[in-house]
PDB file of C-alpha atoms in Angstrom:
ATOM      1  CA  MET J   1     -17.527  28.358  -7.650  1.00 52.00           C
ATOM      2  CA  GLY J   2     -19.114  26.365 -10.439  1.00 48.00           C
ATOM      3  CA  THR J   3     -22.635  27.506  -9.630  1.00 50.00           C
ATOM      4  CA  GLY J   4     -23.038  30.042 -12.425  1.00 46.00           C
ATOM      5  CA  PRO J   5     -25.099  29.357 -15.541  1.00 49.00           C
ATOM      6  CA  ALA J   6     -22.057  28.601 -17.696  1.00 48.00           C
ATOM      7  CA  SER J   7     -20.678  25.921 -15.404  1.00 45.00           C
ATOM      8  CA  ALA J   8     -24.082  24.267 -14.997  1.00 44.00           C
ATOM      9  CA  ALA J   9     -24.445  24.072 -18.780  1.00 44.00           C
ATOM     10  CA  ASP J  10     -20.934  22.700 -19.174  1.00 46.00           C
ATOM     11  CA  ALA J  11     -21.466  20.019 -16.542  1.00 48.00           C
ATOM     12  CA  GLY J  12     -24.437  18.502 -18.362  1.00 48.00           C
ATOM     13  CA  ALA J  13     -22.954  18.775 -21.862  1.00 46.00           C
ATOM     14  CA  PRO J  14     -22.535  15.419 -23.665  1.00 52.00           C
ATOM     15  CA  TRP J  15     -19.483  16.788 -25.502  1.00 49.00           C
ATOM     16  CA  GLY J  16     -16.112  17.515 -24.021  1.00 54.00           C
ATOM     17  CA  PRO J  17     -13.967  20.621 -24.303  1.00 54.00           C
ATOM     18  CA  ALA J  18     -11.728  18.850 -26.820  1.00 52.00           C
ATOM     19  CA  LEU J  19     -14.643  18.204 -29.194  1.00 45.00           C
ATOM     20  CA  LEU J  20     -15.747  21.803 -28.871  1.00 46.00           C
ATOM     21  CA  ARG J  21     -12.198  23.044 -29.602  1.00 52.00           C
ATOM     22  CA  PHE J  22     -12.045  20.752 -32.645  1.00 53.00           C
ATOM     23  CA  ALA J  23     -15.415  22.007 -33.915  1.00 49.00           C
ATOM     24  CA  VAL J  24     -14.340  25.634 -33.458  1.00 47.00           C
ATOM     25  CA  SER J  25     -11.000  24.961 -35.203  1.00 53.00           C
ATOM     26  CA  LEU J  26     -12.789  23.198 -38.021  1.00 50.00           C
ATOM     27  CA  CYS J  27     -15.193  26.128 -38.339  1.00 44.00           C
ATOM     28  CA  LEU J  28     -12.281  28.572 -38.603  1.00 42.00           C
ATOM     29  CA  VAL J  29     -10.547  26.453 -41.223  1.00 43.00           C
ATOM     30  CA  LEU J  30     -13.751  26.139 -43.230  1.00 42.00           C
ATOM     31  CA  ALA J  31     -14.466  29.868 -42.962  1.00 39.00           C
ATOM     32  CA  GLY J  32     -10.953  30.587 -44.239  1.00 40.00           C
ATOM     33  CA  ALA J  33     -11.435  28.107 -47.059  1.00 37.00           C
ATOM     34  CA  LEU J  34     -14.721  29.735 -48.022  1.00 36.00           C
ATOM     35  CA  VAL J  35     -13.146  33.197 -48.103  1.00 33.00           C
ATOM     36  CA  ALA J  36     -10.130  31.898 -50.033  1.00 36.00           C
ATOM     37  CA  GLY J  37     -12.460  30.163 -52.473  1.00 38.00           C
ATOM     38  CA  CYS J  38     -14.474  33.282 -53.320  1.00 35.00           C
ATOM     39  CA  GLY J  39     -14.347  33.893 -57.039  1.00 35.00           C
ATOM     40  CA  THR J  40     -13.590  30.318 -58.012  1.00 34.00           C
ATOM     41  CA  ASP J  41     -15.749  28.500 -60.527  1.00 36.00           C
ATOM     42  CA  ALA J  42     -18.780  26.648 -59.190  1.00 39.00           C
ATOM     43  CA  GLY J  43     -17.961  23.031 -58.472  1.00 43.00           C
ATOM     44  CA  SER J  44     -14.250  23.653 -58.024  1.00 40.00           C
ATOM     45  CA  THR J  45     -12.472  22.250 -55.008  1.00 43.00           C
ATOM     46  CA  PRO J  46      -9.817  24.709 -53.827  1.00 46.00           C
ATOM     47  CA  GLU J  47      -6.772  23.056 -52.268  1.00 51.00           C
ATOM     48  CA  GLN J  48      -7.410  25.218 -49.181  1.00 52.00           C
ATOM     49  CA  ASP J  49     -10.334  22.930 -48.314  1.00 85.00           C
ATOM     50  CA  VAL J  50      -7.971  19.996 -47.887  1.00 95.00           C
ATOM     51  CA  ARG J  51      -5.762  19.508 -44.858  1.00 96.00           C
ATOM     52  CA  ARG J  52      -2.765  17.259 -44.479  1.00 96.00           C
ATOM     53  CA  ASP J  53      -2.074  17.434 -40.750  1.00 94.00           C
ATOM     54  CA  ALA J  54      -1.942  13.918 -39.372  1.00 96.00           C
ATOM     55  CA  LYS J  55      -2.057  14.766 -35.651  1.00 96.00           C
ATOM     56  CA  VAL J  56      -5.780  15.567 -35.628  1.00 94.00           C
ATOM     57  CA  ILE J  57      -6.718  12.396 -37.506  1.00 97.00           C
ATOM     58  CA  ARG J  58      -4.510  10.236 -35.269  1.00 97.00           C
ATOM     59  CA  GLN J  59      -6.268  11.659 -32.202  1.00 96.00           C
ATOM     60  CA  TYR J  60      -9.700  10.740 -33.544  1.00 97.00           C
ATOM     61  CA  PHE J  61      -8.819   7.494 -35.329  1.00 98.00           C
ATOM     62  CA  PRO J  62      -5.829   5.830 -33.592  1.00 97.00           C
ATOM     63  CA  GLU J  63      -7.003   2.455 -34.964  1.00 97.00           C
ATOM     64  CA  LEU J  64      -5.658   3.495 -38.372  1.00 97.00           C
ATOM     65  CA  GLY J  65      -2.137   3.015 -37.033  1.00 96.00           C
ATOM     66  CA  ALA J  66       1.018   4.864 -38.044  1.00 94.00           C
ATOM     67  CA  PHE J  67      -0.167   5.800 -41.526  1.00 96.00           C
ATOM     68  CA  GLU J  68       2.260   7.372 -43.978  1.00 96.00           C
ATOM     69  CA  GLU J  69       0.115  10.316 -45.094  1.00 96.00           C
ATOM     70  CA  VAL J  70      -3.372  11.756 -44.785  1.00 98.00           C
ATOM     71  CA  VAL J  71      -5.574  14.118 -46.751  1.00 98.00           C
ATOM     72  CA  TRP J  72      -8.805  15.240 -45.094  1.00 98.00           C
ATOM     73  CA  THR J  73     -11.506  17.880 -45.067  1.00 97.00           C
ATOM     74  CA  GLY J  74     -14.507  18.697 -42.946  1.00 95.00           C
ATOM     75  CA  GLU J  75     -17.652  20.738 -42.754  1.00 93.00           C
ATOM     76  CA  LEU J  76     -20.082  21.958 -40.143  1.00 91.00           C
ATOM     77  CA  LEU J  77     -23.599  20.588 -40.532  1.00 88.00           C
ATOM     78  CA  GLY J  78     -26.919  22.295 -39.971  1.00 80.00           C
ATOM     79  CA  ASP J  79     -27.420  25.924 -39.008  1.00 65.00           C
ATOM     80  CA  THR J  80     -23.957  27.359 -38.325  1.00 59.00           C
ATOM     81  CA  ARG J  81     -25.060  30.904 -37.518  1.00 64.00           C
ATOM     82  CA  ALA J  82     -23.491  32.360 -34.385  1.00 60.00           C
ATOM     83  CA  ALA J  83     -26.969  33.235 -33.072  1.00 62.00           C
ATOM     84  CA  VAL J  84     -27.781  29.529 -32.698  1.00 62.00           C
ATOM     85  CA  PRO J  85     -26.473  28.356 -29.294  1.00 65.00           C
ATOM     86  CA  GLY J  86     -24.597  25.143 -28.690  1.00 66.00           C
ATOM     87  CA  PRO J  87     -22.098  23.080 -30.596  1.00 73.00           C
ATOM     88  CA  SER J  88     -22.545  22.198 -34.234  1.00 83.00           C
ATOM     89  CA  ASP J  89     -22.445  18.747 -35.748  1.00 91.00           C
ATOM     90  CA  PHE J  90     -19.513  18.204 -38.058  1.00 94.00           C
ATOM     91  CA  ARG J  91     -18.552  15.769 -40.774  1.00 96.00           C
ATOM     92  CA  VAL J  92     -15.013  14.801 -41.677  1.00 97.00           C
ATOM     93  CA  SER J  93     -13.802  12.789 -44.682  1.00 98.00           C
ATOM     94  CA  GLY J  94     -10.271  11.629 -45.322  1.00 98.00           C
ATOM     95  CA  MET J  95      -7.926   9.285 -47.124  1.00 98.00           C
ATOM     96  CA  VAL J  96      -4.900   7.756 -45.449  1.00 98.00           C
ATOM     97  CA  ARG J  97      -2.011   5.873 -47.003  1.00 98.00           C
ATOM     98  CA  LEU J  98      -1.509   2.934 -44.635  1.00 98.00           C
ATOM     99  CA  THR J  99       1.875   1.461 -43.821  1.00 98.00           C
ATOM    100  CA  ALA J 100       2.403  -2.066 -45.134  1.00 97.00           C
ATOM    101  CA  SER J 101       2.342  -3.419 -41.571  1.00 97.00           C
ATOM    102  CA  ASP J 102      -0.950  -1.668 -40.764  1.00 98.00           C
ATOM    103  CA  THR J 103      -2.463  -2.981 -43.979  1.00 98.00           C
ATOM    104  CA  ARG J 104      -1.488  -6.524 -42.929  1.00 97.00           C
ATOM    105  CA  ARG J 105      -2.777  -5.926 -39.379  1.00 98.00           C
ATOM    106  CA  LEU J 106      -6.166  -4.631 -40.524  1.00 98.00           C
ATOM    107  CA  ARG J 107      -6.569  -7.443 -43.038  1.00 98.00           C
ATOM    108  CA  SER J 108      -5.810 -10.146 -40.461  1.00 98.00           C
ATOM    109  CA  GLU J 109      -7.676  -8.707 -37.432  1.00 98.00           C
ATOM    110  CA  TYR J 110     -11.022  -7.972 -39.088  1.00 98.00           C
ATOM    111  CA  THR J 111     -13.439  -9.650 -41.480  1.00 98.00           C
ATOM    112  CA  TRP J 112     -13.796  -7.637 -44.700  1.00 98.00           C
ATOM    113  CA  ARG J 113     -16.350  -7.799 -47.494  1.00 98.00           C
ATOM    114  CA  ASP J 114     -16.548  -6.186 -50.917  1.00 97.00           C
ATOM    115  CA  ALA J 115     -18.089  -2.728 -50.979  1.00 96.00           C
ATOM    116  CA  PRO J 116     -19.896  -1.776 -54.181  1.00 87.00           C
ATOM    117  CA  GLY J 117     -19.077   1.595 -55.715  1.00 89.00           C
ATOM    118  CA  ASP J 118     -16.901   4.351 -54.373  1.00 93.00           C
ATOM    119  CA  PRO J 119     -16.974   5.568 -50.762  1.00 97.00           C
ATOM    120  CA  ALA J 120     -19.157   8.587 -49.970  1.00 95.00           C
ATOM    121  CA  VAL J 121     -16.946  11.548 -49.022  1.00 97.00           C
ATOM    122  CA  LEU J 122     -17.122  15.322 -48.942  1.00 96.00           C
ATOM    123  CA  ALA J 123     -16.681  16.958 -52.359  1.00 94.00           C
ATOM    124  CA  GLY J 124     -13.276  18.465 -51.550  1.00 94.00           C
ATOM    125  CA  LEU J 125     -11.827  15.026 -50.900  1.00 97.00           C
ATOM    126  CA  ARG J 126     -13.108  13.280 -54.034  1.00 96.00           C
ATOM    127  CA  PRO J 127     -10.045  14.144 -56.171  1.00 95.00           C
ATOM    128  CA  HIS J 128      -7.841  12.432 -53.553  1.00 96.00           C
ATOM    129  CA  VAL J 129      -9.739   9.123 -53.424  1.00 96.00           C
ATOM    130  CA  PRO J 130      -7.958   6.475 -55.512  1.00 95.00           C
ATOM    131  CA  GLY J 131      -9.810   5.418 -58.643  1.00 92.00           C
ATOM    132  CA  GLN J 132     -10.335   1.841 -59.802  1.00 93.00           C
ATOM    133  CA  ALA J 133     -10.017   0.632 -56.244  1.00 96.00           C
ATOM    134  CA  ASP J 134     -11.124  -2.685 -54.785  1.00 97.00           C
ATOM    135  CA  TRP J 135     -12.972  -1.240 -51.781  1.00 98.00           C
ATOM    136  CA  GLN J 136     -13.724  -3.420 -48.785  1.00 98.00           C
ATOM    137  CA  THR J 137     -15.563  -2.654 -45.543  1.00 98.00           C
ATOM    138  CA  SER J 138     -15.715  -4.316 -42.159  1.00 98.00           C
ATOM    139  CA  GLU J 139     -18.566  -4.053 -39.684  1.00 97.00           C
ATOM    140  CA  ASP J 140     -16.189  -5.162 -36.905  1.00 97.00           C
ATOM    141  CA  PHE J 141     -13.615  -2.495 -37.758  1.00 98.00           C
ATOM    142  CA  THR J 142     -16.293   0.201 -37.984  1.00 98.00           C
ATOM    143  CA  ALA J 143     -17.699  -0.842 -34.593  1.00 98.00           C
ATOM    144  CA  THR J 144     -14.212  -0.787 -33.069  1.00 97.00           C
ATOM    145  CA  VAL J 145     -13.457   2.705 -34.359  1.00 98.00           C
ATOM    146  CA  THR J 146     -16.834   4.335 -33.675  1.00 98.00           C
ATOM    147  CA  GLU J 147     -17.528   2.413 -30.452  1.00 96.00           C
ATOM    148  CA  GLY J 148     -21.188   2.754 -31.473  1.00 95.00           C
ATOM    149  CA  ARG J 149     -21.065   6.467 -30.534  1.00 96.00           C
ATOM    150  CA  TYR J 150     -21.231   8.083 -33.981  1.00 97.00           C
ATOM    151  CA  ALA J 151     -21.847   7.296 -37.645  1.00 97.00           C
ATOM    152  CA  GLY J 152     -18.845   6.441 -39.765  1.00 97.00           C
ATOM    153  CA  THR J 153     -17.772   4.457 -42.792  1.00 98.00           C
ATOM    154  CA  PHE J 154     -14.335   3.030 -43.516  1.00 98.00           C
ATOM    155  CA  HIS J 155     -13.291   1.619 -46.893  1.00 98.00           C
ATOM    156  CA  VAL J 156      -9.959  -0.093 -47.517  1.00 98.00           C
ATOM    157  CA  ASP J 157      -8.162  -1.094 -50.687  1.00 98.00           C
ATOM    158  CA  PHE J 158      -5.511  -3.525 -49.461  1.00 98.00           C
ATOM    159  CA  ARG J 159      -3.590  -3.518 -52.765  1.00 97.00           C
ATOM    160  CA  LYS J 160      -3.186   0.266 -52.681  1.00 97.00           C
ATOM    161  CA  ASN J 161      -2.704   0.531 -48.892  1.00 97.00           C
ATOM    162  CA  ALA J 162      -5.477   3.147 -48.950  1.00 98.00           C
ATOM    163  CA  LEU J 163      -8.190   3.693 -46.368  1.00 98.00           C
ATOM    164  CA  VAL J 164     -10.999   6.220 -46.882  1.00 98.00           C
ATOM    165  CA  PHE J 165     -13.144   7.378 -43.975  1.00 98.00           C
ATOM    166  CA  ASP J 166     -16.241   9.510 -43.572  1.00 98.00           C
ATOM    167  CA  ALA J 167     -17.611  10.256 -40.102  1.00 98.00           C
ATOM    168  CA  THR J 168     -20.075  12.532 -38.366  1.00 97.00           C
ATOM    169  CA  ASN J 169     -19.117  13.822 -34.917  1.00 96.00           C
ATOM    170  CA  PRO J 170     -16.158  11.504 -34.262  1.00 97.00           C
ATOM    171  CA  ARG J 171     -14.783  11.582 -30.732  1.00 95.00           C
ATOM    172  CA  LYS J 172     -11.186  12.245 -29.757  1.00 94.00           C
ATOM    173  CA  LYS J 173      -9.553   9.199 -28.158  1.00 93.00           C
ATOM    174  CA  VAL J 174      -5.940  10.223 -27.652  1.00 84.00           C
TER     175      VAL J 174
END
C-alpha cells in the first residue's frame, strides 16, 4: 500500500491534511458567501463574509491567548478553478478582543513600536476594525507567531484590548 500516485503526491506535499481541510472549508464558506451576496450593491460587505467561530483562529494563532471574541474572514488567492490541481493559497484577516491579562502579557513580553495608519485587512473585515486606534506592531511577536513560515501582520491597540491580524497561508499549531 502507499505506492499509488495519490500517496506518492501526498508524501511529498509541503502542506498537511489539516491545512488542506481548512482551505477546502474556507473555500466552501466563501462560495456560500458569494452566492448569498448575489444581488447586493457593489462594495457592500455582507455579514455572511464574516465568521465569529473562535476555535479555528485559536488553532492557527494560539499566541493570542484566551481572547474574548473574534471576527474574521478569508479568501482564496490566485486561480481557484477546480481544473487547477493542488491546494490554493489563502488569506485570512481578523480582529480579536483580548482579555485584560493577555493584553498585559503581550505588552510585557514583546517590544512594540508605533504603526502608522490602519492595518491592511480584507474588505469584509474593515467595518470591524476599531477606528481612532493607537496601533502598535512587534517584529518579535510576528516572528513568534509565524515562525518565519508565512507572511503575517499583527497590530495591537493596548487601550482597546484589540488585536488585528492579516496572514497568508497560516499553519495550524494546535
